[in-house]
Structures are given as structure tokens and as C-alpha cells.
XYZ file of C-alpha atoms in Angstrom:
782
model
C 71.482 55.503 110.176
C 72.711 57.968 108.194
C 71.334 58.074 103.949
C 72.978 59.992 100.920
C 71.737 59.853 97.437
C 72.855 59.255 93.745
C 72.596 61.969 90.762
C 68.896 61.021 90.455
C 68.134 60.637 94.011
C 66.215 57.491 93.054
C 68.287 55.182 95.561
C 69.427 55.192 98.722
C 73.148 54.358 99.568
C 74.724 54.085 102.389
C 78.240 55.374 103.718
C 79.007 57.701 100.612
C 82.118 59.315 101.530
C 83.212 62.526 100.238
C 80.298 64.924 101.487
C 80.208 68.880 101.908
C 78.252 70.401 103.598
C 78.545 74.497 103.042
C 76.781 76.591 106.498
C 76.442 80.166 106.855
C 78.332 80.214 110.168
C 81.043 78.112 111.551
C 79.167 77.756 115.510
C 76.554 76.252 113.110
C 79.395 74.090 111.350
C 80.695 72.696 114.496
C 77.014 71.424 115.942
C 75.808 70.340 112.467
C 79.704 68.359 111.985
C 79.120 65.971 115.438
C 75.499 65.351 114.140
C 76.575 63.854 110.792
C 79.758 62.029 111.462
C 82.930 61.588 109.630
C 81.585 61.212 106.303
C 80.411 64.761 106.266
C 82.872 67.834 106.094
C 81.075 70.908 107.434
C 82.673 73.989 106.667
C 81.013 77.777 107.121
C 80.741 80.864 104.438
C 80.764 82.827 107.049
C 77.632 84.862 106.017
C 77.281 86.243 102.376
C 79.994 85.757 100.327
C 78.953 88.155 97.309
C 77.608 91.056 96.957
C 76.661 93.814 94.263
C 80.156 95.489 93.115
C 81.336 98.129 95.744
C 82.321 100.891 92.538
C 79.603 101.831 90.339
C 76.301 100.863 90.765
C 76.949 97.795 89.792
C 73.796 97.441 88.252
C 72.761 97.255 84.298
C 70.352 99.484 83.270
C 70.755 98.866 80.050
C 70.121 94.919 80.119
C 67.294 94.773 81.750
C 69.117 95.351 85.675
C 71.346 93.014 85.324
C 73.171 93.054 88.767
C 77.203 92.937 89.007
C 77.977 90.591 91.952
C 81.452 90.717 92.998
C 82.842 87.897 95.919
C 83.808 90.164 98.776
C 87.080 91.436 99.518
C 87.239 89.633 103.591
C 85.706 86.183 101.772
C 88.170 85.720 99.202
C 90.325 83.072 101.350
C 86.895 81.336 102.188
C 86.206 80.543 98.791
C 89.586 79.824 97.908
C 89.409 77.550 100.057
C 85.821 75.916 99.616
C 86.789 75.949 95.973
C 89.119 73.290 97.401
C 86.924 71.062 98.809
C 84.416 71.207 96.169
C 87.049 69.834 93.853
C 87.680 66.447 96.513
C 83.870 66.176 97.243
C 81.488 64.128 94.870
C 78.633 66.110 96.800
C 77.650 69.740 97.528
C 75.362 70.275 100.182
C 74.267 73.990 100.431
C 72.974 74.178 104.032
C 72.261 78.049 104.469
C 69.080 79.469 106.288
C 65.519 79.068 104.828
C 64.499 81.813 104.273
C 65.190 84.582 101.583
C 68.654 85.848 102.637
C 69.748 81.554 103.211
C 68.670 80.889 100.169
C 70.335 83.813 98.283
C 73.498 82.677 100.119
C 72.971 79.286 98.278
C 72.746 80.534 94.938
C 75.835 82.624 95.615
C 77.683 79.727 96.608
C 76.294 77.632 93.852
C 77.606 80.492 90.735
C 81.106 80.940 92.924
C 81.916 77.612 93.463
C 80.829 76.872 90.044
C 78.822 74.130 91.253
C 76.538 73.234 87.938
C 79.635 70.571 87.374
C 79.047 69.312 91.026
C 76.416 67.117 91.826
C 74.496 69.753 94.689
C 71.512 69.345 96.858
C 69.965 72.196 98.677
C 68.462 71.384 102.532
C 67.085 73.364 105.078
C 66.314 73.023 108.613
C 63.664 74.737 110.837
C 66.579 73.941 113.658
C 69.465 72.745 114.525
C 68.952 68.773 116.274
C 70.353 65.472 115.084
C 66.234 64.295 113.847
C 66.203 67.555 112.102
C 69.533 67.420 110.012
C 69.141 64.309 109.202
C 65.857 64.492 108.226
C 66.547 67.732 106.096
C 69.623 64.825 104.275
C 66.737 62.738 103.294
C 64.596 65.308 101.458
C 67.094 67.700 99.354
C 65.900 69.839 97.044
C 66.788 72.311 94.505
C 67.572 76.017 94.919
C 64.136 78.138 94.977
C 64.743 80.736 92.314
C 61.669 82.506 93.203
C 63.334 83.205 96.605
C 66.420 83.931 95.180
C 64.565 86.495 92.721
C 62.934 88.264 95.744
C 66.373 88.580 97.905
C 67.507 89.796 94.538
C 65.132 91.871 93.819
C 65.567 93.901 97.267
C 68.930 94.433 97.157
C 68.901 95.828 93.881
C 65.998 97.781 94.157
C 68.192 99.447 97.500
C 71.107 99.367 95.632
C 69.405 101.724 93.059
C 67.515 104.227 95.873
C 70.880 104.606 97.583
C 72.775 105.050 94.950
C 70.500 107.541 93.184
C 68.943 109.258 96.585
C 72.599 109.953 98.653
C 74.239 112.277 95.752
C 70.600 114.435 96.131
C 71.585 114.354 99.421
C 74.786 115.780 99.064
C 74.196 118.500 97.039
C 71.185 119.972 98.552
C 71.333 118.846 102.018
C 75.108 118.285 103.324
C 78.263 116.082 101.898
C 78.330 112.057 102.886
C 74.785 111.793 103.791
C 72.924 108.916 102.310
C 69.466 107.465 102.234
C 67.428 104.120 102.389
C 64.308 102.738 101.021
C 62.863 100.931 103.690
C 65.191 103.149 106.938
C 64.040 106.553 105.156
C 60.445 105.705 106.243
C 61.419 104.752 109.541
C 62.600 107.856 109.969
C 59.606 109.561 108.698
C 57.992 107.250 111.619
C 59.917 109.163 114.321
C 60.064 112.599 112.962
C 55.946 112.500 112.883
C 56.061 110.825 116.363
C 58.317 113.550 117.276
C 56.051 116.565 116.033
C 53.160 115.329 117.777
C 54.228 115.335 120.718
C 55.665 118.779 120.438
C 52.748 120.136 119.089
C 50.888 118.637 121.989
C 49.089 120.402 123.966
C 48.043 119.010 127.614
C 44.549 120.107 128.927
C 43.712 118.966 132.201
C 41.095 117.344 134.067
C 39.944 115.341 137.018
C 39.761 111.798 138.338
C 37.422 111.051 141.220
C 38.330 107.981 143.569
C 36.811 106.966 146.873
C 37.798 104.359 149.672
C 35.389 102.829 151.643
C 34.973 100.699 154.134
C 32.437 97.831 154.741
C 33.103 96.954 159.013
C 36.194 96.577 158.655
C 37.306 95.726 154.926
C 38.273 98.086 151.833
C 36.614 99.013 149.294
C 38.629 100.965 146.283
C 36.040 102.363 143.883
C 36.304 105.219 141.330
C 34.398 107.364 139.363
C 33.692 105.868 135.495
C 34.015 109.184 134.118
C 37.070 111.983 133.803
C 35.810 115.361 135.415
C 35.909 118.274 133.066
C 37.224 120.981 135.847
C 38.289 121.344 139.584
C 34.746 123.580 139.276
C 33.174 120.494 138.697
C 35.271 118.586 140.886
C 34.586 120.807 143.981
C 30.705 120.451 142.788
C 30.660 116.862 142.798
C 32.404 116.403 146.509
C 30.435 119.138 147.525
C 27.491 116.800 146.915
C 29.406 114.062 148.844
C 29.801 115.881 152.294
C 27.601 114.993 154.846
C 25.480 111.671 152.682
C 25.270 108.017 153.107
C 26.925 105.898 150.728
C 25.125 102.272 149.859
C 25.701 99.624 147.887
C 23.197 99.772 144.848
C 24.036 97.245 142.300
C 26.397 94.019 142.192
C 26.840 92.167 139.538
C 29.211 88.927 139.035
C 30.513 87.092 135.226
C 32.860 84.605 134.404
C 35.686 85.303 132.632
C 38.614 83.812 130.501
C 42.039 85.307 129.480
C 43.642 83.341 127.391
C 47.364 82.742 126.007
C 49.263 84.897 123.476
C 49.970 83.290 119.970
C 54.040 81.842 119.962
C 56.748 84.033 119.068
C 56.894 85.583 116.111
C 60.713 87.828 115.356
C 58.895 90.829 116.037
C 57.095 89.882 118.794
C 60.448 88.005 120.458
C 62.015 91.726 119.625
C 59.287 93.244 121.647
C 58.501 91.090 124.538
C 62.422 91.126 125.036
C 62.847 94.820 124.969
C 59.618 95.041 127.943
C 61.027 92.255 130.324
C 64.349 92.021 129.792
C 65.180 95.339 128.460
C 67.158 93.966 124.945
C 67.732 96.368 122.018
C 66.418 94.699 119.012
C 69.381 93.908 117.586
C 71.265 92.293 121.085
C 67.654 90.173 121.087
C 68.935 88.912 117.692
C 72.123 87.969 118.022
C 71.191 86.116 121.255
C 68.784 84.367 119.571
C 71.216 83.554 116.855
C 73.880 81.989 119.436
C 70.442 80.206 120.776
C 69.761 78.470 117.252
C 73.486 77.902 116.301
C 73.228 75.817 119.604
C 70.519 73.712 118.928
C 68.226 75.254 121.778
C 65.828 77.324 119.380
C 63.764 77.473 116.331
C 64.857 79.768 113.637
C 64.798 82.824 114.599
C 63.040 85.236 111.892
C 59.752 83.965 110.868
C 56.053 86.307 110.707
C 55.260 82.494 111.448
C 53.238 81.596 114.543
C 52.743 78.038 113.643
C 53.923 74.951 115.508
C 54.328 71.774 113.826
C 52.348 68.360 114.752
C 55.368 67.440 116.509
C 55.619 70.136 118.383
C 52.347 70.401 119.898
C 52.869 66.345 121.136
C 56.373 67.548 122.291
C 54.798 70.835 124.231
C 51.940 68.916 125.192
C 54.111 66.005 127.063
C 55.828 68.773 128.823
C 52.811 70.386 130.215
C 51.365 66.883 131.439
C 54.582 66.181 133.120
C 55.044 69.763 134.797
C 51.625 70.703 135.684
C 48.766 67.995 134.883
C 46.145 66.794 132.541
C 43.722 70.507 133.401
C 46.801 72.628 132.038
C 47.196 71.256 128.701
C 45.362 72.778 125.897
C 47.316 71.830 122.140
C 46.177 74.304 120.009
C 47.410 75.100 116.391
C 47.548 78.732 115.934
C 47.373 80.513 112.369
C 49.205 83.547 110.915
C 46.746 85.840 110.022
C 49.224 87.825 107.777
C 48.989 87.056 104.214
C 52.812 86.380 102.477
C 53.489 84.412 105.840
C 54.849 80.867 105.464
C 53.440 78.224 107.226
C 56.041 75.786 105.946
C 58.264 78.017 108.431
C 57.395 77.525 112.487
C 57.361 80.261 114.789
C 60.242 80.536 117.473
C 59.967 78.003 119.896
C 62.833 75.300 121.844
C 63.848 72.716 119.803
C 63.111 70.601 123.048
C 60.063 71.170 125.473
C 61.482 69.075 128.369
C 64.611 71.444 128.475
C 63.012 74.351 130.368
C 65.859 76.419 130.661
C 70.102 76.067 129.137
C 73.230 76.763 130.172
C 74.917 79.336 128.336
C 75.150 83.043 129.054
C 73.390 85.101 131.131
C 71.606 86.869 128.205
C 71.312 83.663 126.237
C 69.401 81.859 129.129
C 66.852 84.774 130.428
C 65.653 84.982 126.467
C 65.444 81.305 126.658
C 63.559 81.364 129.342
C 61.421 83.844 127.620
C 61.105 81.884 124.976
C 60.069 78.585 126.610
C 57.889 80.343 128.749
C 55.587 81.987 125.838
C 55.801 78.549 123.716
C 54.406 76.795 126.578
C 52.065 78.610 127.661
C 50.565 79.230 123.962
C 49.696 75.123 124.315
C 48.132 75.188 127.624
C 44.511 76.365 129.211
C 42.651 79.339 129.628
C 42.779 81.206 132.811
C 39.494 80.973 134.136
C 38.241 84.302 136.565
C 35.335 85.957 137.826
C 34.969 89.685 137.560
C 33.250 91.322 139.953
C 31.515 94.782 139.687
C 30.050 97.110 142.471
C 28.333 99.839 142.399
C 27.956 102.462 144.965
C 26.110 105.920 145.135
C 24.353 108.426 147.428
C 21.135 109.996 147.133
C 22.595 112.821 144.749
C 24.239 110.469 141.965
C 22.969 106.780 142.079
C 25.800 104.966 140.144
C 28.889 107.547 141.817
C 31.435 105.109 141.718
C 32.335 101.791 140.547
C 34.612 99.140 142.140
C 36.260 96.149 140.132
C 37.777 92.854 141.394
C 39.043 89.996 139.803
C 39.688 86.600 140.926
C 41.373 83.524 139.338
C 39.537 80.671 139.823
C 41.388 78.317 137.502
C 45.396 80.005 136.907
C 45.933 78.214 133.652
C 48.700 79.389 131.411
C 49.074 82.551 134.131
C 50.917 79.685 136.196
C 53.910 80.053 133.460
C 53.122 83.502 131.891
C 51.547 86.994 131.198
C 52.735 89.051 128.528
C 53.949 92.363 128.863
C 52.018 95.575 127.784
C 53.517 98.341 125.442
C 50.674 100.703 126.583
C 52.297 103.528 128.783
C 48.825 104.982 129.890
C 47.746 102.126 130.810
C 45.958 101.982 134.581
C 44.973 98.998 135.749
C 42.028 100.052 138.252
C 41.115 96.055 138.886
C 41.507 95.018 142.677
C 41.559 91.612 143.383
C 39.209 90.161 145.788
C 36.611 92.282 146.893
C 35.021 92.317 150.213
C 31.071 90.754 150.716
C 28.582 92.826 150.447
C 25.107 92.874 149.543
C 23.022 95.213 148.183
C 21.343 98.022 150.046
C 24.485 97.664 152.166
C 25.572 101.335 153.915
C 29.323 101.776 153.329
C 31.468 104.389 155.713
C 33.577 106.658 153.881
C 37.364 106.628 154.618
C 38.094 109.462 152.083
C 37.223 110.878 148.419
C 39.762 112.477 146.091
C 39.810 114.465 143.568
C 43.072 114.638 141.518
C 43.970 116.341 138.353
C 45.776 114.235 136.077
C 46.352 115.618 132.265
C 46.026 114.654 128.815
C 49.498 112.836 127.142
C 50.395 112.676 123.493
C 51.573 109.158 122.112
C 54.922 107.837 123.811
C 58.247 108.683 121.437
C 58.890 105.005 120.016
C 61.473 102.980 121.821
C 62.768 100.337 119.127
C 60.381 97.692 119.761
C 57.410 99.873 119.487
C 59.023 101.173 115.994
C 59.410 97.479 115.033
C 55.471 97.246 115.594
C 54.170 99.828 114.119
C 56.881 99.142 110.758
C 55.314 95.499 110.898
C 51.394 97.254 111.667
C 52.205 98.826 108.533
C 53.497 96.241 106.466
C 56.949 97.736 105.940
C 59.614 95.135 106.182
C 60.163 91.666 107.346
C 62.078 89.825 110.203
C 64.986 89.859 108.368
C 65.092 93.620 107.789
C 63.468 95.018 111.506
C 66.818 95.192 113.217
C 69.331 95.951 110.363
C 66.754 98.978 110.010
C 66.793 100.479 113.306
C 70.603 99.642 113.759
C 70.919 101.869 110.440
C 69.527 104.610 111.047
C 71.318 104.915 114.745
C 74.652 104.679 112.611
C 73.580 107.660 109.841
C 73.079 109.478 113.053
C 69.121 110.507 111.582
C 68.134 109.139 114.756
C 69.200 108.329 118.453
C 68.338 106.858 121.478
C 68.823 109.009 124.581
C 67.137 109.780 127.633
C 64.937 112.747 128.812
C 64.843 113.962 132.319
C 61.514 115.875 132.064
C 59.814 119.156 133.936
C 58.033 119.374 137.062
C 55.056 120.698 137.048
C 52.182 121.170 139.566
C 48.860 119.694 140.525
C 45.421 120.045 142.251
C 44.172 117.567 145.370
C 40.878 117.730 146.647
C 40.241 115.680 149.405
C 37.360 115.374 151.402
C 37.525 113.571 154.808
C 35.878 113.475 157.799
C 33.014 116.117 156.353
C 35.274 118.689 155.150
C 36.960 119.735 151.322
C 40.861 120.183 151.557
C 42.730 121.346 148.817
C 46.371 120.802 148.503
C 49.058 121.402 145.855
C 51.269 118.319 144.909
C 54.464 118.177 142.349
C 55.313 115.462 139.742
C 58.100 115.011 136.949
C 56.567 115.012 133.493
C 58.217 114.212 129.719
C 60.439 111.823 131.369
C 62.044 109.431 128.841
C 64.518 106.517 129.125
C 65.770 104.911 125.963
C 63.297 106.645 123.475
C 64.016 107.397 119.709
C 64.897 110.946 119.083
C 65.749 112.545 115.517
C 68.410 113.924 115.304
C 68.582 117.550 113.463
C 69.819 116.949 110.214
C 67.325 113.593 110.519
C 64.526 116.051 110.361
C 65.858 118.485 107.763
C 66.819 115.310 105.249
C 63.322 113.255 106.090
C 61.953 116.562 105.179
C 63.109 117.199 102.252
C 62.486 113.433 100.925
C 58.875 114.136 102.256
C 58.554 117.032 99.947
C 60.796 116.036 96.886
C 60.097 111.997 97.251
C 56.679 111.771 98.662
C 56.105 108.657 96.541
C 59.502 107.008 98.227
C 58.387 107.820 101.645
C 54.669 106.763 101.590
C 53.672 103.924 103.987
C 50.845 102.058 101.782
C 53.640 102.420 98.755
C 56.697 101.278 101.153
C 54.167 98.190 102.132
C 53.083 97.445 98.717
C 56.874 97.290 97.627
C 57.392 94.714 100.617
C 54.020 92.912 99.058
C 55.570 92.353 95.453
C 59.023 91.025 97.293
C 56.259 88.189 98.770
C 54.621 87.628 95.188
C 58.414 87.418 93.489
C 58.730 84.656 95.979
C 55.769 83.171 95.339
C 56.830 82.861 91.375
C 53.446 85.396 90.933
C 55.803 88.178 89.553
C 58.563 88.984 87.366
C 61.031 90.601 89.586
C 62.998 92.709 86.793
C 59.391 93.611 85.381
C 58.721 94.917 89.066
C 62.014 96.677 89.216
C 61.095 98.568 86.075
C 58.156 99.674 87.653
C 59.532 101.333 89.868
C 62.510 102.213 88.931
C 61.412 104.675 86.342
C 59.122 107.252 87.917
C 61.799 107.187 90.435
C 64.823 107.696 88.296
C 62.289 111.023 86.832
C 62.229 112.320 90.134
C 65.643 112.414 90.619
C 66.387 114.114 88.045
C 63.305 116.790 88.425
C 64.941 117.064 92.222
C 68.406 117.351 90.868
C 67.182 120.046 88.666
C 64.467 122.058 90.544
C 64.765 122.011 94.193
C 66.483 124.365 96.442
C 68.930 123.553 99.106
C 67.858 122.571 102.505
C 69.335 123.429 105.680
C 66.426 123.416 108.183
C 67.679 127.438 108.789
C 65.585 129.209 111.716
C 65.539 132.829 112.032
C 65.419 133.324 115.732
C 65.766 137.591 116.177
C 68.462 140.247 115.384
C 71.794 140.531 117.788
C 71.076 142.750 120.880
C 74.305 145.524 119.538
C 74.971 144.921 116.078
C 70.841 144.161 114.910
C 72.262 141.628 112.668
C 70.501 138.381 111.852
C 70.785 135.373 114.196
C 69.969 132.394 112.674
C 70.215 128.374 113.135
C 70.483 125.762 110.199
C 72.697 122.317 109.156
C 76.265 123.280 108.239
C 78.697 121.592 106.696
C 79.902 119.883 109.880
C 76.591 119.606 111.780
C 73.820 122.078 113.317
C 75.331 125.349 114.126
C 74.133 129.229 114.761
C 75.370 131.654 112.500
C 75.502 135.769 113.148
C 75.127 137.903 109.992
C 72.531 137.664 106.992
C 72.494 134.635 104.462
C 73.746 137.302 101.663
C 76.069 139.235 104.012
C 79.740 138.616 103.355
C 80.713 138.288 107.152
C 79.451 135.911 108.936
C 80.486 134.264 112.412
C 79.483 130.638 113.054
C 79.327 128.288 116.200
C 78.608 125.002 116.837
C 75.285 123.306 118.311
C 76.267 121.718 121.747
C 75.006 117.699 121.601
C 71.882 118.334 123.520
C 71.115 121.134 121.789
C 68.256 121.449 118.179
C 68.132 123.929 115.570
C 64.501 123.487 116.426
C 64.326 124.422 119.700
C 67.270 126.488 120.612
C 66.326 129.967 122.027
C 68.170 133.257 120.735
C 69.750 133.607 124.066
C 71.410 130.158 123.940
C 72.348 131.351 120.496
C 74.162 134.137 121.627
C 75.691 132.053 124.215
C 77.415 129.584 121.925
C 79.511 132.845 120.509
C 81.065 133.526 124.315
C 83.202 130.192 122.908
C 86.021 129.454 123.169
C 86.214 130.084 127.289
C 89.299 131.103 128.846
C 89.357 129.252 132.071
C 92.581 129.407 132.760
C 96.285 128.511 133.173
C 97.645 124.975 133.519
C 101.494 124.384 133.622
C 102.368 127.610 132.238
C 99.528 127.243 129.027
C 96.802 128.669 129.316
C 93.461 126.331 129.337
C 90.683 127.050 126.523
C 87.127 125.413 126.281
C 85.447 125.660 122.845
C 83.193 123.640 120.496
C 84.570 121.612 117.176
C 83.164 119.491 114.287
C 83.937 116.570 116.832
C 81.707 117.879 119.779
C 83.015 119.924 122.652
C 86.858 119.704 123.898
C 89.451 121.679 126.090
C 92.433 122.499 124.643
C 95.607 123.107 126.751
C 99.151 122.935 124.970
C 98.224 121.681 121.205
C 96.227 118.400 123.002
C 92.638 118.120 122.605
C 90.742 116.300 125.100
C 86.572 115.646 124.313
C 84.183 117.034 126.656
C 81.626 113.404 126.967
C 79.492 115.048 130.493
C 80.625 118.642 131.059
C 79.254 121.952 129.400
C 81.669 123.956 127.191
C 79.711 126.891 129.132
C 79.961 125.455 132.123
C 83.210 123.576 132.685
C 85.539 124.971 135.426
C 89.624 124.978 135.301
C 89.857 122.709 138.090
C 87.461 119.868 136.186
C 89.289 120.853 132.699
C 92.675 120.305 134.542
C 91.533 116.587 135.568
C 90.581 115.760 132.227
C 93.914 116.768 130.819
C 95.472 114.364 133.161
C 93.281 111.632 132.399
C 94.070 111.877 128.926
C 97.680 111.669 129.604
C 97.435 108.478 131.307
C 95.133 107.411 128.839
C 98.247 108.205 125.958
C 100.854 106.619 128.154
C 99.150 103.296 127.706
C 98.600 104.366 124.293
C 102.077 104.913 123.341
C 104.663 101.168 122.884
C 107.519 103.764 121.211
C 108.595 107.655 120.473
C 111.718 108.281 118.164
C 114.246 110.782 118.550
C 114.738 111.162 115.286
C 111.599 112.716 114.480
C 108.867 113.661 117.965
C 105.859 113.229 115.454
C 106.824 109.831 114.873
C 105.268 107.071 117.370
C 103.981 103.679 117.757
C 100.649 103.474 119.495
C 98.390 100.099 120.673
C 95.339 100.403 118.686
C 91.682 99.224 118.438
C 93.591 96.420 116.053
C 96.766 96.116 117.451
C 100.228 98.217 117.346
C 100.711 100.862 114.540
C 102.604 103.430 113.348
C 102.036 107.421 113.181
C 103.839 109.759 111.766
C 102.425 113.538 112.068
C 98.444 112.874 111.450
C 98.773 109.781 108.958
C 98.099 106.219 110.776
C 100.500 103.468 108.665
C 99.680 99.191 109.365
C 102.156 97.556 110.388
C 103.542 94.001 109.282
C 102.335 90.708 111.068
C 105.446 89.423 111.745
C 107.351 92.452 113.604
C 107.738 93.451 117.187
C 106.290 96.804 117.459
C 109.017 98.085 120.496
C 111.919 96.897 118.510
C 111.319 98.660 115.286
C 114.001 101.465 114.290
C 113.112 104.748 112.966
C 114.996 103.708 109.508
C 111.886 100.304 109.786
C 109.171 102.629 110.238
C 109.998 104.752 107.473
C 110.153 101.802 104.930
C 107.117 100.716 106.461
C 105.602 103.646 106.076
C 107.108 104.117 102.526
C 105.606 100.664 101.274
C 101.844 100.213 102.518
C 99.949 97.888 101.021
C 98.069 100.001 98.386
C 94.605 99.018 100.606
C 96.118 100.361 103.452
C 93.267 103.121 104.497
C 95.024 106.423 106.490
C 93.028 107.512 109.741
C 92.765 111.124 110.009
C 93.529 112.448 113.874
C 90.256 113.672 115.263
C 90.515 116.095 117.936
């Protein structure tokens, strides 16, 4: 039964027509319209419809930070359509997401659509299911101005920081740079971790392990402490020659392993990275689709709470699938202050559905969510842990063997959480053989292996999210955008590193003799790790030096806490902005006036022939090498290769850069050269350029260059729709967004109703001369 409300909500009236429901996404709209029936029209706003105006600051500093909002250019048609629908509707239901962003979208719709004159209701739901939607309709509320103000405060503060800080970077570091409040702190974490790794000096130690037999049963054991040196390892091994090893102690203890809490946004991002290899943004996109399809609850949350209904539903699924002994209903409490217990953890909307039929990504992520959610309501696993101590006359407890037996699997039947600790070594065996105290064991071999201390690992996206959450920086809605932004801005890049080989010693005692060997391993290999770029390091150092308050972890966490206070009605948002802005603005003015330019300049040495200074620094177009003193009138410059850094490049590598351009030979009677330009390395032939993505311009040969030139020709031929005899520089090409006109270096948009291949020369000239005012001319990149 569908229930609707009069203006004062005092009576429930059935069959009222003309209900307009507005949600953010079209996928969500379609699902909800199916649930509500013919008396409801459900439309999408396609996300935010209004934002701070793009021109200028759009914040009135003299009027208590009053924001100036404008409808986004791409949303004007959406607003126009919604206004027509509002005019015909009796009730408008604002059904955007339940978090601060969703509340702000509802408020902007209310303001933009002028809903003051219309009966308007705000509804929220944690899942897109028929019962949840109908329950929301039965329980409307007003727009929560505290939540709106919290979002407004974040948006205004971030605009103030970006608007005032970015010009400082343009003047003091490099044009076109930008800075953000949370993003800059995330970059700082990555820069500091990188320096920690580069400054780390590994020290070696030895790890002692032993293989023993009781009759035909193998027992693997290890020495409980690391051995400081090779000499000490040899001494211990000598103490093991020609001696008898016995079992000196046996202990067995019961143990319990508890399930992990249900997923929050950050733990879902971390586990999807570890188990599925998903990036943070990929996880959120897939989760969004699952939510909109009605399969999971809202995916931006910091709560681990389940509703009573969800706990009961999980219990039923566990009883049906696994039995009574596996059921252990539990209500988890969120420890984090500011988390909203009214929200739920991420869970399936229907626990009886263990798999969904969608795309591969959706199916795999749903499987992860279902298992984690079900496991959280299951019994702990019951274990028995055994410890056997093994020694000889000289060392009573030289070795320890650990075993673990699962007596009852409990939640492990469904799910086991992954670990982010790259150095974690599990020395626990499964079932150990039966032995008695005093039993004599046969030595198979005892091995002392050289190991090395390691620095903290570089961040992956998920471990960065974990760190941000630990520091109280950011919220569920900001983790993914923050990580995407720092990569898009070129401050951080995700890449692989192959590592280097190193030797290590192995000492093996077997058959009452000790043998020494040297083995080789690769160290420092990284996959999908976050590295700071040169420009990221220079910008970070400049901001830390001059804006230490903004870059301070505790201060950033405090700002997040203040947003939480605003959301709870404990603080006035404009007062919070005022307290932040006044000292910040003075800081900006002082830095513009008194600070030096920052380029990350590093002097490498002198030219072997001329004695000129060789240095590297950040230039207008990125990292570059320079021959000549900064004060010299004549200087030569060369761009660094993509894999090179101003922080690690050597004098010899910098000198090699000045050997470019390299002449590789001739092809079709024209010279072929390899070089580096502002957009990276390339091959040049007959005034045309071919970007080098994998090839090194210092190493590429003529044969490979010709291959790339011919491949580029084939690609260009596929793009070419038409050329003109009247003007060799005029072409109609296929682009990313469809056909477009190119004349010289300028590109022009084609009208929608034309057939590109049929355009004449005169028509093309007319199109070029009569472009819409907002047409963008895209410059050709070499």
C-alpha cells in the first residue's frame, strides 16, 4: 500500500497523484520508480546541480563568507526539465543520498527549483529496496540545515584554500599548479614515506631455523630471536654439531579467532585492494552500481552498525546455510567519534542472496561484501595452539615449533580478512606430530639465513586510505576523490619498480658439517605503489616550509572534527571559516611578499670539459637539467626522461641528456631524430612527431623508430575522414568525442546535424568562422 501526506502530515491520504521524486542518478531513479508505481514520477538531478560560481572566488569575504552559487553549465537543461515537472506536481520528494553531500544536493534543488512555494518533503533510505523506499515515504522530514552547513563549510574552505594558495604556487614554483587542503596533506604523507625509504640503511641479521624428525614426522622450528652477525650464527651452529636435541617442553592452549567488523567505506576500499586488486576509485564505482541496483546498502559510511532487521536477516541466512552452532548475532559499535550510528555498515540488502548477476566486478565485490557481512554475525573460530620447545645440552630452548589446529571453523568457513603487513611472516604450522617431553629428535638440517631490515613500505591506495583514516583526515566521501586528485595533478604517480639484486649468505648444518653458500634475491620490487613526482616533492616542501599549519596532520584532523561539530549543530559554520581564514590569509600575503622561489634546484657538479655548473631543477615545463650557473647569460637546458628524478639523477646521466637530439639515420630520404620535448620523449621525421611511451630516446635505434613512424601513420589514417586540395592544413578527423575540423593547429567543433564526410571546403570555412562562443580550441600536442 502506498501512503502519501498532506501539508501538515496529520493525515495519511491514499492515491494522491502528481508526486515528483528527485534522486541523484538515473539508475537509482529507474529502480525507485518501479517500486512506487504510477502515481510517482522519479527523475534524476545527475549529481550536483549547483556549485560555487566558477568565475572569481565566489565567496563574499565582507558578508560573512556568503557563497555565490551558480547552476552548472551542463545542468541547465536538467534544471529546466525539473522546473516544468515541479510546476505540475503536488508534492516534491527530495530523495538524494543520506550523507552531507546528498543533503546539500537536496538543499540546492530546493533553492534552485524555488520549492518554498511547493509542498516539499525530504526522504532518505539506506538501501534501494521496496520496503526501505515505502518506509521513507511514510517518514519524511525537513532538510537538515546542519548537514548542509557542514558540506557548505567544507566547500567554502576548500575554495578559499585553493583560490589563495594556487597563485602562490604559480608565482613561487611553477605556473598552472594547484593546491588543496586535504590533498596536500596526502601528498605530504607520500613524500615523507619516500624520504624515509631513501634515507633507510638496511642492516643484516641471521634467522635460524631447524628441521627435526620424530620417527618419520617432520617438525619445523625456529630460533625465537634474530642473530646479530654471521660470527654469532656460526657459533650457534657449531654448538649444534654432534649434539643431541630433545623436546624440553610442550604446551597446549585453547584460542579463539573473532570475525572482523562489517565493512565501512575505508575497510571496503582496503580489502577490495588486497583481495581483488581494485583501486580505490574502482571500488567506489562498482559499489555505487551495486547500491543503485538495490543489492547493497549505502557505500559511503564510517559506521560498523547493523540494524536489528539486518541482524535478524543475517541470522536466518546463517541458520539456513550453516546451522545453529555457526550463528552468533552481534551488534558492533563504532568507536570513531562523529560516526553516525543511524547509518549502517555496508552490507547486502538481502542476506539470502549470496551472489548477484551483473558484471564481473560487481559480482566479485558483492561476494566480498556478502561474505564479510555474514561472517560478522557468525561464531568465533575455536583453535588449539601447541608450542614445542627444543634444545640441546648447551641451549635449553634453542628452537620453538608452533602449531595451530582448528577445532571449530566458525566464521572461517566463510571469510578471512587479509593483512596489509608486507613483512608479516606466519611461522605457525598446522598440526604438529605427537611428541612427549624428553623425546630425542633427529636433526635433518639447521639453517642460518641472512636477512635484512626493511623500511616501511610505500603506500598503495588502500594503505593511504587507512593512514588518512587513522589520522582523522578526510571522511568516507573524500578518500577516493583525494587519491584521484593527487594523481591527476601530477604530484603522485602509481607505478612499478623492478628492484635490484643483492647477495645473501646461507649457512647450513647437515650431516654434522657446516656449509656456506651465497644466494641472490631481488630487493625493492614494488607493484602499484604511490611515488611522489619531482614537482610533488618541490610543492610539498614549499608548503611545509611556508604553510606548516595547513599541512599539519593534527590541524587537518581538527578541521574535520569541526565539520562534524557543524553537522551536529554544535558550531556555527561561518565562525569556523572565520577562525581558519584570517590567519591563513595573512600567511598567504606574507609568503607572496617574503618567500623565495622554489625549484628543487640540485647542483650535480661541473662539466668535465668546460667546468660549467651542471644542475637539475623544476622548470616551466617540468624537471630539467641545466648547463651554466643560474646567473650566467648563456645556459643550455634538457628535459629529464620520464623515469628520472631531480632527486636521484647523477652527473653522468644529466650530461647524457645533452647528447639529444640523436640522429638515428634516414628514412624515405628524411632525417630521423630522437629527442625529449615538453610533452616527453619522441621521434621526429619529416616534421612529424611520434611519442615514445616505452622506448628510451637514448637507446632507440633506426629500425625501431621506423616501426613506430609507420604505426603512427596507420593510426592517423584511421582518424582521417577528409582532406582538402584548397588547403593542405585543413582536415576532418575522428576524435574522442566524434568528428571535428582541424585547420593548422586549431580544432573546431562540428554542428550536430552535418555529415562530416560530405562537408565542402567553403562549408568548413563557414564553420570555423562561426563557432559557438564557448567552443574550445585544442592545441596540437607533439
